Structures are given as C-alpha cells and as structure tokens.
Coordinates of C-alpha atoms in Angstrom, one line a residue:
M16 CA 3.0 54.7 37.5
K17 CA -0.6 55.2 36.6
N18 CA -1.0 51.6 35.8
I19 CA 0.6 50.4 39.0
K20 CA -1.9 52.8 40.9
N21 CA -4.8 51.3 39.0
I22 CA -3.7 47.8 39.9
Y23 CA -3.5 48.8 43.7
I24 CA -7.0 50.1 43.4
L25 CA -8.3 46.9 41.8
L26 CA -6.7 44.7 44.4
F27 CA -8.1 46.9 47.2
S28 CA -11.6 46.6 45.6
L29 CA -11.2 42.8 45.4
A30 CA -10.2 42.6 48.9
I31 CA -13.2 44.6 50.1
A32 CA -15.6 42.6 47.9
F33 CA -14.1 39.3 49.4
I34 CA -14.6 40.6 52.9
G35 CA -18.1 41.6 52.1
C36 CA -18.9 38.2 50.8
Q37 CA -17.4 36.6 53.9
E38 CA -19.8 38.8 56.1
K39 CA -22.8 37.3 54.4
E40 CA -22.1 33.7 55.3
Y41 CA -24.5 32.3 57.8
E42 CA -24.6 29.2 59.8
F43 CA -27.9 27.2 60.2
G44 CA -26.7 25.1 63.1
D45 CA -26.7 21.3 63.4
I46 CA -29.5 19.5 61.5
I47 CA -30.6 16.8 64.0
A48 CA -33.4 14.4 63.2
P49 CA -35.9 13.8 66.1
S50 CA -35.4 10.7 68.2
S51 CA -36.8 8.9 71.1
I52 CA -40.5 9.3 69.9
I53 CA -42.9 8.2 72.6
I54 CA -46.6 7.8 71.6
N55 CA -49.2 7.5 74.5
A56 CA -52.8 6.6 73.6
E57 CA -55.6 6.9 76.1
V58 CA -58.7 5.0 75.0
I59 CA -61.6 7.0 76.5
G60 CA -63.6 4.8 79.0
Q61 CA -61.3 1.9 78.9
D62 CA -61.2 -0.4 81.9
V63 CA -59.0 -3.5 81.4
N64 CA -60.7 -5.2 84.4
D65 CA -64.2 -4.9 82.7
P66 CA -64.5 -7.1 79.6
D67 CA -67.2 -4.7 78.4
L68 CA -64.9 -1.7 78.5
A69 CA -61.6 -3.4 77.6
N70 CA -61.4 -1.3 74.3
G71 CA -63.3 1.8 75.5
D72 CA -66.8 2.9 76.3
G73 CA -68.1 2.8 72.7
S74 CA -67.5 6.3 71.8
G75 CA -64.5 5.4 69.8
T76 CA -62.5 8.4 71.1
V77 CA -58.8 8.2 71.8
K78 CA -56.6 10.9 73.1
F79 CA -53.0 10.8 71.8
T80 CA -50.0 12.4 73.2
V81 CA -46.5 12.2 71.5
S82 CA -43.1 13.5 72.6
A83 CA -39.7 13.3 71.0
D84 CA -36.2 14.8 71.4
N85 CA -35.3 17.7 69.0
A86 CA -38.9 17.8 67.6
S87 CA -40.6 21.1 66.8
S88 CA -44.0 19.8 65.8
Y89 CA -46.0 16.6 64.9
V90 CA -48.3 15.2 62.3
Y91 CA -50.6 12.2 62.8
Y92 CA -51.6 9.9 59.9
F93 CA -54.8 7.9 60.1
N94 CA -55.2 5.6 57.1
G95 CA -53.0 8.0 55.2
V96 CA -54.8 11.2 56.0
A97 CA -52.7 13.8 57.9
E98 CA -53.8 15.7 60.9
A99 CA -51.3 18.3 62.2
S100 CA -50.7 18.7 65.9
P101 CA -48.0 21.2 66.8
S102 CA -48.1 20.3 70.5
G103 CA -48.4 16.5 69.9
I104 CA -51.7 16.3 71.7
L105 CA -54.7 15.1 69.5
S106 CA -58.1 13.7 70.2
K107 CA -59.4 11.3 67.5
R108 CA -62.7 9.5 67.1
F109 CA -62.7 6.1 65.3
S110 CA -66.2 5.5 63.9
K111 CA -66.1 2.0 62.4
V112 CA -68.6 0.1 64.3
G113 CA -67.3 -2.8 66.4
T114 CA -63.8 -3.5 67.8
N115 CA -61.1 -2.7 65.2
I116 CA -57.4 -2.4 65.2
Y117 CA -56.0 0.8 63.6
T118 CA -52.4 1.7 62.6
V119 CA -51.5 5.2 63.7
V120 CA -48.3 6.8 62.2
V121 CA -46.7 9.9 63.9
K122 CA -44.1 12.1 62.2
A123 CA -42.0 14.3 64.3
N124 CA -40.6 17.3 62.5
G125 CA -37.1 18.5 63.3
T126 CA -34.8 21.3 62.0
G127 CA -33.8 21.8 58.4
G128 CA -36.8 19.7 57.0
V129 CA -35.7 16.4 58.6
S130 CA -38.2 14.2 60.3
T131 CA -38.7 10.9 62.0
T132 CA -41.7 8.6 62.0
K133 CA -43.1 5.9 64.4
S134 CA -46.2 3.9 64.3
M135 CA -48.4 2.0 66.7
D136 CA -51.4 -0.2 66.6
I137 CA -54.4 0.5 68.8
E138 CA -57.6 -1.5 69.3
V139 CA -60.8 0.6 69.7
Y140 CA -64.4 -0.2 70.2
S141 CA -67.1 2.0 68.6
S142 CA -70.8 1.3 69.2
F143 CA -72.4 4.3 67.5
T144 CA -74.4 3.7 64.4
D145 CA -77.2 5.7 62.6
V146 CA -78.7 3.3 60.0
E147 CA -81.5 5.8 59.2
A148 CA -79.0 8.5 58.2
E149 CA -76.9 6.0 56.1
N150 CA -79.9 4.7 54.2
F151 CA -81.1 8.2 53.6
L152 CA -77.7 9.3 52.1
S153 CA -76.9 6.3 50.0
G154 CA -79.4 3.5 50.1
A155 CA -79.9 0.4 52.2
N156 CA -78.0 -2.2 50.1
I157 CA -74.3 -2.7 49.4
G158 CA -73.5 -0.9 46.1
D159 CA -76.3 1.6 46.5
S160 CA -75.5 5.1 45.6
K161 CA -77.2 8.5 45.5
K162 CA -76.2 11.7 43.9
W163 CA -76.9 15.0 45.7
Y164 CA -77.1 18.6 44.6
W165 CA -77.7 22.0 46.3
Q166 CA -81.4 22.7 46.4
A167 CA -80.8 26.1 44.9
D168 CA -84.4 26.8 43.9
A169 CA -85.5 26.8 47.6
D170 CA -85.1 29.6 50.1
L171 CA -82.9 28.9 53.1
H172 CA -81.1 26.1 51.2
V173 CA -77.7 26.7 52.9
G174 CA -76.6 28.0 56.3
L175 CA -75.2 27.1 59.7
G176 CA -75.9 28.6 63.1
P177 CA -74.1 28.3 66.5
V178 CA -73.8 24.9 67.9
T179 CA -73.8 25.7 71.7
D180 CA -75.6 29.1 72.3
D181 CA -78.9 30.4 71.1
Y182 CA -78.4 33.9 72.6
G183 CA -81.8 33.5 74.5
N184 CA -83.9 33.4 71.4
G185 CA -84.1 29.7 70.6
E186 CA -82.7 30.5 67.1
F187 CA -79.9 28.0 67.0
A188 CA -81.3 26.3 63.9
Y189 CA -80.1 27.8 60.7
E190 CA -83.3 29.6 59.7
G191 CA -82.9 32.0 62.7
W192 CA -79.4 32.9 61.3
W193 CA -79.4 32.7 57.6
N194 CA -83.0 33.7 56.8
G195 CA -81.6 36.1 54.1
I196 CA -80.5 33.2 51.8
K197 CA -82.9 33.1 48.9
A198 CA -83.3 30.8 46.0
W199 CA -80.5 31.0 43.4
D200 CA -78.4 33.2 45.7
S201 CA -76.1 35.3 43.5
E202 CA -73.1 35.0 45.8
K203 CA -73.2 31.3 45.9
A204 CA -74.2 30.6 42.3
C205 CA -70.7 29.3 41.5
M206 CA -71.3 26.1 43.5
Y207 CA -74.7 25.2 42.1
D208 CA -73.2 22.8 39.6
N209 CA -71.6 20.7 42.4
E210 CA -72.3 17.0 42.6
F211 CA -72.0 14.9 45.7
V212 CA -72.1 11.1 45.7
F213 CA -72.7 8.8 48.7
T214 CA -72.1 5.1 48.2
R215 CA -72.7 2.1 50.6
T216 CA -69.8 -0.3 50.6
T217 CA -69.0 -3.3 52.7
N218 CA -66.9 -1.1 54.9
G219 CA -69.5 1.6 55.4
L220 CA -70.3 4.8 53.4
T221 CA -68.0 6.7 51.0
F222 CA -68.4 10.2 49.8
E223 CA -67.1 11.8 46.6
Q224 CA -67.5 15.3 45.1
T225 CA -67.5 14.8 41.4
M226 CA -67.9 18.4 40.2
G227 CA -66.4 21.6 41.7
P228 CA -65.7 24.1 42.7
A229 CA -65.9 24.6 46.5
F230 CA -67.5 27.6 48.1
V231 CA -65.6 28.8 51.2
P232 CA -67.4 31.0 53.7
G233 CA -65.5 34.0 55.0
A234 CA -65.0 32.8 58.6
Y235 CA -63.4 29.5 57.4
A236 CA -61.5 31.1 54.7
E237 CA -59.8 33.5 57.1
A238 CA -58.7 30.5 59.2
I239 CA -56.8 29.1 56.3
G240 CA -55.6 32.2 54.7
I241 CA -57.7 32.4 51.5
A242 CA -60.2 34.8 50.1
G243 CA -63.6 34.2 51.5
D244 CA -67.3 34.0 50.4
Q245 CA -66.4 32.8 46.9
C246 CA -65.6 29.7 45.1
H247 CA -62.2 28.0 44.8
D248 CA -61.0 25.2 42.4
E249 CA -58.8 22.2 43.3
T250 CA -55.6 24.3 43.2
V251 CA -56.8 25.8 46.5
A252 CA -59.2 23.3 47.8
T253 CA -56.7 20.5 47.1
N254 CA -58.8 17.7 48.9
M255 CA -62.0 18.5 47.1
F256 CA -61.9 15.5 44.8
G257 CA -61.3 11.8 45.5
I258 CA -63.3 9.2 47.4
K259 CA -63.4 9.6 51.2
S260 CA -64.8 7.5 54.0
V261 CA -67.8 8.8 55.9
S262 CA -67.9 8.6 59.7
F263 CA -70.9 9.2 62.0
G264 CA -70.9 10.3 65.6
P265 CA -73.5 11.4 68.2
S266 CA -74.1 15.2 68.0
T267 CA -73.6 17.4 71.0
S268 CA -74.6 20.7 69.3
K269 CA -77.7 22.5 70.6
A270 CA -78.9 23.0 67.0
A271 CA -79.1 19.2 66.5
I272 CA -80.5 18.3 69.9
E273 CA -83.0 21.0 70.4
G274 CA -83.4 22.6 67.1
Y275 CA -83.7 21.3 63.5
L276 CA -81.4 21.3 60.6
W277 CA -83.8 21.5 57.6

C-alpha cells in the first residue's frame, strides 16, 4: 500500500512538472522579412533643367529616405562602410571631386534577425577641394606619404572647443577652452605612441593609424557606452586600424571661420 501511495505521489509530481514546463513556453510571433523597400535620394541643389546643376550644386550632399514593410530600422552602406539610421533618414556628403556614380546599399532590419537589402546608383557632383590641406597632410605627388604624431612636448597640443557658440567671449578656438592641457599630459600619456599616416593616391588621400591605442574623451565615450578619458585598444575601438579614405568639406564651424585651430 505504501508503494502504491509513493507511485501516486510520483505521478502527481511529474504532472505538476509537465504543466510547469508548458507554462514557460513562449511564442515569438511570425518572423517576416522586410519587403517593398523604397529608397528616395534628394541631391541637394539639383536642377534637371540646368546642365550646371544636373547632379547637384557641388556640395556633394544627398538626403536619403528609405521605407519598407515590416522594417524596424535601417543601415546604409557606402563603399562597404555602415551608417545606421533607425528612422531611414540620412544626409550624406560625397566628397570625391567631379561627377561620380556611387552605389548605395540599404539594409532593412526586420524581426528575429532577418533583413532585406536593396541597392541603387546615384550620380553626384562635388566641386570642393583643398589642395593646400592635402599637400600639407601627405605631400603633393602621387605616392607621397607623411607620418604624424601628437606634439606631446608642447602645451595646448590637444583640444576642441564649441563649433557654433563662443558664449560672448570670442573663445571658440581651442586655447580658450583647453588651456589647462600642458606638455606630456599625464591623463593622455597612453596615446603618445600613436602614429597616423596620410598618403596621396590616384583616388585622393588615405589615412591609417598604425599604432594604438585610442584616447576617448568622456563626452564621446558616454555616447557609445564605454569608459571615458582613457585609452582603449582595438577590442573596443574596433575601427582604429585599417586604411580609410579621407574626405574634405567646407567648414561651417565658428571656430574654423572666425577663430583658429592651432
């Protein structure tokens, strides 16, 4: 009799456990890939009736808007470089001088990790160039290259002030904001072994950081969720190394137009 009672207790326990397991089952809903992607591109200053403005006003700026069914966010890819745009709205400046055709790829993200991509070609005219800055950074001839370091032995060797407001004091250049930075600043000592290489190629300038790490100021670190005012290696600054294209554009900051940078 005792054995039969124990069997009943065991069966009852198994039934309760089975019910408990059933209660923990969840449904994720249907996994649906985004569809019907529509990409709109507004080339700033474009006038199809004016040959001089057929591909824009020379600023090289394009405003993109994308939409899709069942999409939660979007990512643009320009020459393989990703730029996230949760809303699907993104302004992009193409800096290669002249009229050029660019392939733009958009990825629409759906539920459950599924996504759909679509691409389009766009023809854009850019007229901005700064030969003096290019020559200064890399040299004047194709193949020229210059290696740069932080001038750590000089006071005020690093810093950045506001770009639009001087608070009435005319102190929008960096000395008015970072005049406490002295030579061989102890906080930034971790970055003084950095090497930066600019090279002139047939397609413009390239940039490469050949030695790390990367110092990340507090304000920027907070925006990307890492510890600030310290150096990070490539496991955190994942795009630190590798050759990158350099683009130039007209400055609109108060510091550059009315102040000075060094």
